[in-house]
RNA sequence: GCGGAGGUUGCCGAGCCAGGUUAAAGGCGACAGACUCAAGAUCUGUUUUCGUAGGGAUUCGCCGGUUCGAAUCCGGCCCUCCGCACCA
């Protein structure tokens, strides 16, 4: 459909408020939600898929009698919006270029600069993109209720989050403790992914090293390792020839580490003092003792040692570390690699074999070495065992030994935890990013057993599509431990028990769908009181006990009571639909927080988890430039085409590939549909034949399949049945010489209704053009009564097609070009015999018919007594048969002659007579 | 390694839970024909293989088993993808 037509209907829907439901205790409710979008930029086709699927379901449920609530709000919490805004203030070219490009889809070129200028205030970014998203969603025809819209930055919503956290705290689920974070040295502040240069493309994570202490006579050396289990394989130590080393004092001990490492240590441990610098030659002249093994070690210099990684001191395990092995060879050092780990499943995996396989010639092949290191690391970690050289650790798996050796090192004060970033990183402003340990980080403690138990019970009660995600959810819940739930900065709600902290953006968005049910009332209460007191929140979302309202105005009390009623009516989200990457974070928090805070009747009922969208086989990402924005979709393809594509081109659970070829294929079908329906015509006096009745029965069958599919959320199957298959049938009617206009007109109302959830604009337009009153979107379909199916007509048509196929097969096998086709159908006498034999009443056959029993047995497989009146069926379609084969067709009744071909029910004798 | 999903005819992708009606839906592509001055669109047919009669043979990752009968059930193996965590 034309874009202007789509806009017309979007406008009419909005003006008539048809998607803004009220409570109605007489009707069953259905609440469906999709996680709210983050408002720092435009959404792309990938986001659109989940919202579109949800809208199709919402529309379908609405049209099968439910009171449907499909609300939407916006997420603004966290640092990204702040970070983007700050980058614009700093005139970061990349960011500005990206926004310029985003905006060029929406705005006139002359306005763009002013808008970007306004983005220097973060709230303007959020406000701008919220509006854009509303428009994008509207332009795709979503039947959302926007009247309940709010954002995670709205003060009344933050009062709700405060209530939530106080309740979690009451239940003992909030804790505080030490925790490592990414930290900017210059800014003296924690940083998030969005503050880090290229943080979105190349993610920075925190890695937990084991710092191992090598005792010396005057001071010790500290090397940080990810693989403490290799301690028995240590042959020597490395330092950097170009690094500056310093002596630090920590816990009463003196360590030599790189200057960079001393800064990091100071951020991670209390009471770290730098005593002074120390010359490399001084270190090289000393010997140090390896812990546990007690081995004496020399120190060498190696170029690959980075003073700004770990402690700037590396212990060398040439038997199991590619770097060490390559360096040892290159410097021709007099050390013997020791093999201390065996990989029984793949004994070929050794440092030596990997180095030769990869063709590594020296330490300069750093990429090859990194690759080989990863491979070795993974193999040894998952399948490795410590061999007999490992003292009391011999025989342990690598995973066991790692923990065990680490614990022993810590216990003997020969080691401690050292955090390091997974790569070198700076903030967008250029300040170095390191790991710092926060002393009073707040957590939500998802490990509490009673909580896990409640959550598993909830998972057990919920509906899952696809079902296998139920297990995945249980696993995710088991995996969850303490989660930091607050940050020092970012948009969001202040932690009520320590207002220096801001609640982290996933943690403030777990039970928010509850607010959809009554945001209108909350907003009003907030307006009247300037805040929403705890007692009121507790009444609405918690106890429902009216006595807690007694201190408030009647107006406030009324609002609170309505809010509570609304929650009780709507809540329990029936379906929450999102893509699978959310499972192990948002969705598991969603489930667990509801399990902790709400009674059973207000808990989630079901989850639908969709696959991702890829574009031409590749993952969609902004940096790849293949992120197609949603607005461009409705402009370029039309909303209905996009919706149809999303519904039909992949099952909800599968990955959907967005590519032009497939879209064009769907477009062709869609246009064929439009042409069929718009150009249909038939005379009032037209008398129908069998084929139109056949079509109607087929349609009713497809409609039933459609309802069955939709009810179990197999949207793809349902739409294929009601769209593709019905169109194939229309084509068949045409081919059979039937009157398609008449056939379509018999089913058109119901057809348009069934398609309306998927292509609503098109259907409204057609509905109106048919002279129907009101919106097709608000009509109710009788899903329990799809219409009669005449099996006799269906099997008659099937029989005809079988005969045609047989004739084709014979033509193909014989290469005869027939001038006449004789079809000799089974007579009543033989039919009786077949029925008799079919019931094993052989003895009743008359002597005259007995000779045919052998032939019956031979052809048994192909005999079908379910069709009666074969001759009549064929005669009625004689013209069609003659047209199909371009020759004369004669229908006769077979009189059986022993030794000749015999016609049986469902299997006439076919004879081709060539022309010459 | 653990957990999950999956391997189907040129490609995509159903079927598998409830075994036979399955050479295996549908779409795409390819080929042939109709239409057209032509191309495109549309329609028809073909698209594992053999076959001068509607039939036969072989096929659903591999190997075995259950069964009158298996793409579908059971056991083993191989391979691919996703998750294994605090990140929105």
PDB file of C-alpha atoms (C1' of nucleotides) in Angstrom, chain B:
ATOM      1  C1'   G B   1      34.801 -29.269  28.744  1.00  0.00           C
ATOM      2  C1'   C B   2      29.604 -28.216  30.486  1.00  0.00           C
ATOM      3  C1'   G B   3      24.620 -26.659  28.966  1.00  0.00           C
ATOM      4  C1'   G B   4      21.379 -25.650  24.785  1.00  0.00           C
ATOM      5  C1'   A B   5      20.026 -25.715  19.548  1.00  0.00           C
ATOM      6  C1'   G B   6      20.826 -27.956  14.988  1.00  0.00           C
ATOM      7  C1'   G B   7      22.734 -31.075  10.561  1.00  0.00           C
ATOM      8  C1'   U B   8      16.626 -32.670   5.230  1.00  0.00           C
ATOM      9  C1'   U B   9      16.591 -33.123  -1.946  1.00  0.00           C
ATOM     10  C1'   G B  10      20.986 -26.746  -6.042  1.00  0.00           C
ATOM     11  C1'   C B  11      19.973 -22.886  -1.971  1.00  0.00           C
ATOM     12  C1'   C B  12      16.570 -21.195   2.043  1.00  0.00           C
ATOM     13  C1'   G B  13      13.357 -23.960   4.837  1.00  0.00           C
ATOM     14  C1'   A B  14       8.922 -27.332   6.729  1.00  0.00           C
ATOM     15  C1'   G B  15       8.156 -32.330   8.397  1.00  0.00           C
ATOM     16  C1'   C B  16      10.437 -35.329  13.344  1.00  0.00           C
ATOM     17  C1'   C B  17       7.069 -34.518  19.568  1.00  0.00           C
ATOM     18  C1'   A B  18       1.813 -38.290  18.223  1.00  0.00           C
ATOM     19  C1'   G B  19       6.460 -44.073  12.814  1.00  0.00           C
ATOM     20  C1'   G B  20       3.171 -45.798   7.147  1.00  0.00           C
ATOM     21  C1'   U B  21      -1.058 -41.118   3.217  1.00  0.00           C
ATOM     22  C1'   U B  22       6.799 -38.555   2.151  1.00  0.00           C
ATOM     23  C1'   A B  23      10.915 -38.517  -3.426  1.00  0.00           C
ATOM     24  C1'   A B  24       9.584 -35.591   1.181  1.00  0.00           C
ATOM     25  C1'   A B  25       5.176 -28.626   2.105  1.00  0.00           C
ATOM     26  C1'   G B  26       6.369 -23.744   0.682  1.00  0.00           C
ATOM     27  C1'   G B  27       9.756 -20.184  -1.284  1.00  0.00           C
ATOM     28  C1'   C B  28      14.115 -19.029  -4.257  1.00  0.00           C
ATOM     29  C1'   G B  29      17.045 -20.493  -8.267  1.00  0.00           C
ATOM     30  C1'   A B  30      17.444 -23.390 -12.902  1.00  0.00           C
ATOM     31  C1'   C B  31      15.242 -25.506 -17.353  1.00  0.00           C
ATOM     32  C1'   A B  32      11.083 -25.962 -20.908  1.00  0.00           C
ATOM     33  C1'   G B  33       6.401 -24.046 -22.679  1.00  0.00           C
ATOM     34  C1'   A B  34       2.306 -20.133 -22.983  1.00  0.00           C
ATOM     35  C1'   C B  35       1.920 -14.782 -23.423  1.00  0.00           C
ATOM     36  C1'   U B  36       5.115 -10.664 -25.658  1.00  0.00           C
ATOM     37  C1'   C B  37       8.257  -7.356 -31.345  1.00  0.00           C
ATOM     38  C1'   A B  38      11.656  -8.300 -27.174  1.00  0.00           C
ATOM     39  C1'   A B  39      12.775  -8.159 -22.002  1.00  0.00           C
ATOM     40  C1'   G B  40      10.311  -8.133 -17.413  1.00  0.00           C
ATOM     41  C1'   A B  41       5.960  -9.548 -14.910  1.00  0.00           C
ATOM     42  C1'   U B  42       2.337 -13.424 -14.925  1.00  0.00           C
ATOM     43  C1'   C B  43       0.676 -18.455 -15.866  1.00  0.00           C
ATOM     44  C1'   U B  44       1.806 -23.968 -16.856  1.00  0.00           C
ATOM     45  C1'   G B  45       5.090 -27.997 -16.436  1.00  0.00           C
ATOM     46  C1'   U B  46       9.898 -30.196 -15.031  1.00  0.00           C
ATOM     47  C1'   U B  47      13.791 -30.016 -11.464  1.00  0.00           C
ATOM     48  C1'   U B  48      17.671 -37.740  -7.345  1.00  0.00           C
ATOM     49  C1'   U B  49      17.760 -41.556 -10.950  1.00  0.00           C
ATOM     50  C1'   C B  50      16.053 -45.468 -14.407  1.00  0.00           C
ATOM     51  C1'   G B  51      11.730 -46.650 -17.315  1.00  0.00           C
ATOM     52  C1'   U B  52       7.656 -46.971 -24.641  1.00  0.00           C
ATOM     53  C1'   A B  53       2.061 -47.053 -19.492  1.00  0.00           C
ATOM     54  C1'   G B  54       0.443 -44.416 -14.128  1.00  0.00           C
ATOM     55  C1'   G B  55       6.196 -48.354 -12.158  1.00  0.00           C
ATOM     56  C1'   G B  56      11.050 -49.365  -9.995  1.00  0.00           C
ATOM     57  C1'   A B  57      15.748 -48.045  -7.476  1.00  0.00           C
ATOM     58  C1'   U B  58      18.336 -44.889  -4.115  1.00  0.00           C
ATOM     59  C1'   U B  59      17.911 -40.650  -0.618  1.00  0.00           C
ATOM     60  C1'   C B  60      16.797 -36.828   4.815  1.00  0.00           C
ATOM     61  C1'   G B  61      25.198 -35.940   8.825  1.00  0.00           C
ATOM     62  C1'   C B  62      27.558 -41.211   9.796  1.00  0.00           C
ATOM     63  C1'   C B  63      27.089 -46.285  11.970  1.00  0.00           C
ATOM     64  C1'   G B  64      24.050 -49.690  14.285  1.00  0.00           C
ATOM     65  C1'   G B  65      19.216 -51.160  16.655  1.00  0.00           C
ATOM     66  C1'   U B  66      13.631 -51.538  17.385  1.00  0.00           C
ATOM     67  C1'   U B  67       9.570 -52.461  13.803  1.00  0.00           C
ATOM     68  C1'   C B  68       5.846 -55.760   8.762  1.00  0.00           C
ATOM     69  C1'   G B  69       7.471 -50.536   7.921  1.00  0.00           C
ATOM     70  C1'   A B  70      11.845 -44.875  10.122  1.00  0.00           C
ATOM     71  C1'   A B  71      13.631 -38.332   7.836  1.00  0.00           C
ATOM     72  C1'   U B  72      10.393 -39.476  12.079  1.00  0.00           C
ATOM     73  C1'   C B  73      11.612 -43.948  17.902  1.00  0.00           C
ATOM     74  C1'   C B  74      16.384 -45.941  20.612  1.00  0.00           C
ATOM     75  C1'   G B  75      22.023 -46.251  21.198  1.00  0.00           C
ATOM     76  C1'   G B  76      26.824 -44.623  19.604  1.00  0.00           C
ATOM     77  C1'   C B  77      29.868 -41.358  16.597  1.00  0.00           C
ATOM     78  C1'   C B  78      31.161 -36.922  13.551  1.00  0.00           C
ATOM     79  C1'   C B  79      30.301 -31.820  12.446  1.00  0.00           C
ATOM     80  C1'   U B  80      28.098 -26.608  12.958  1.00  0.00           C
ATOM     81  C1'   C B  81      26.049 -22.645  15.850  1.00  0.00           C
ATOM     82  C1'   C B  82      24.814 -20.176  20.666  1.00  0.00           C
ATOM     83  C1'   G B  83      25.692 -19.377  26.088  1.00  0.00           C
ATOM     84  C1'   C B  84      29.356 -20.163  30.066  1.00  0.00           C
ATOM     85  C1'   A B  85      28.183 -14.222  33.366  1.00  0.00           C
ATOM     86  C1'   C B  86      27.788  -8.840  35.495  1.00  0.00           C
ATOM     87  C1'   C B  87      27.841  -6.069  29.751  1.00  0.00           C
ATOM     88  C1'   A B  88      23.485  -2.453  27.636  1.00  0.00           C
TER      89        A B  88
END
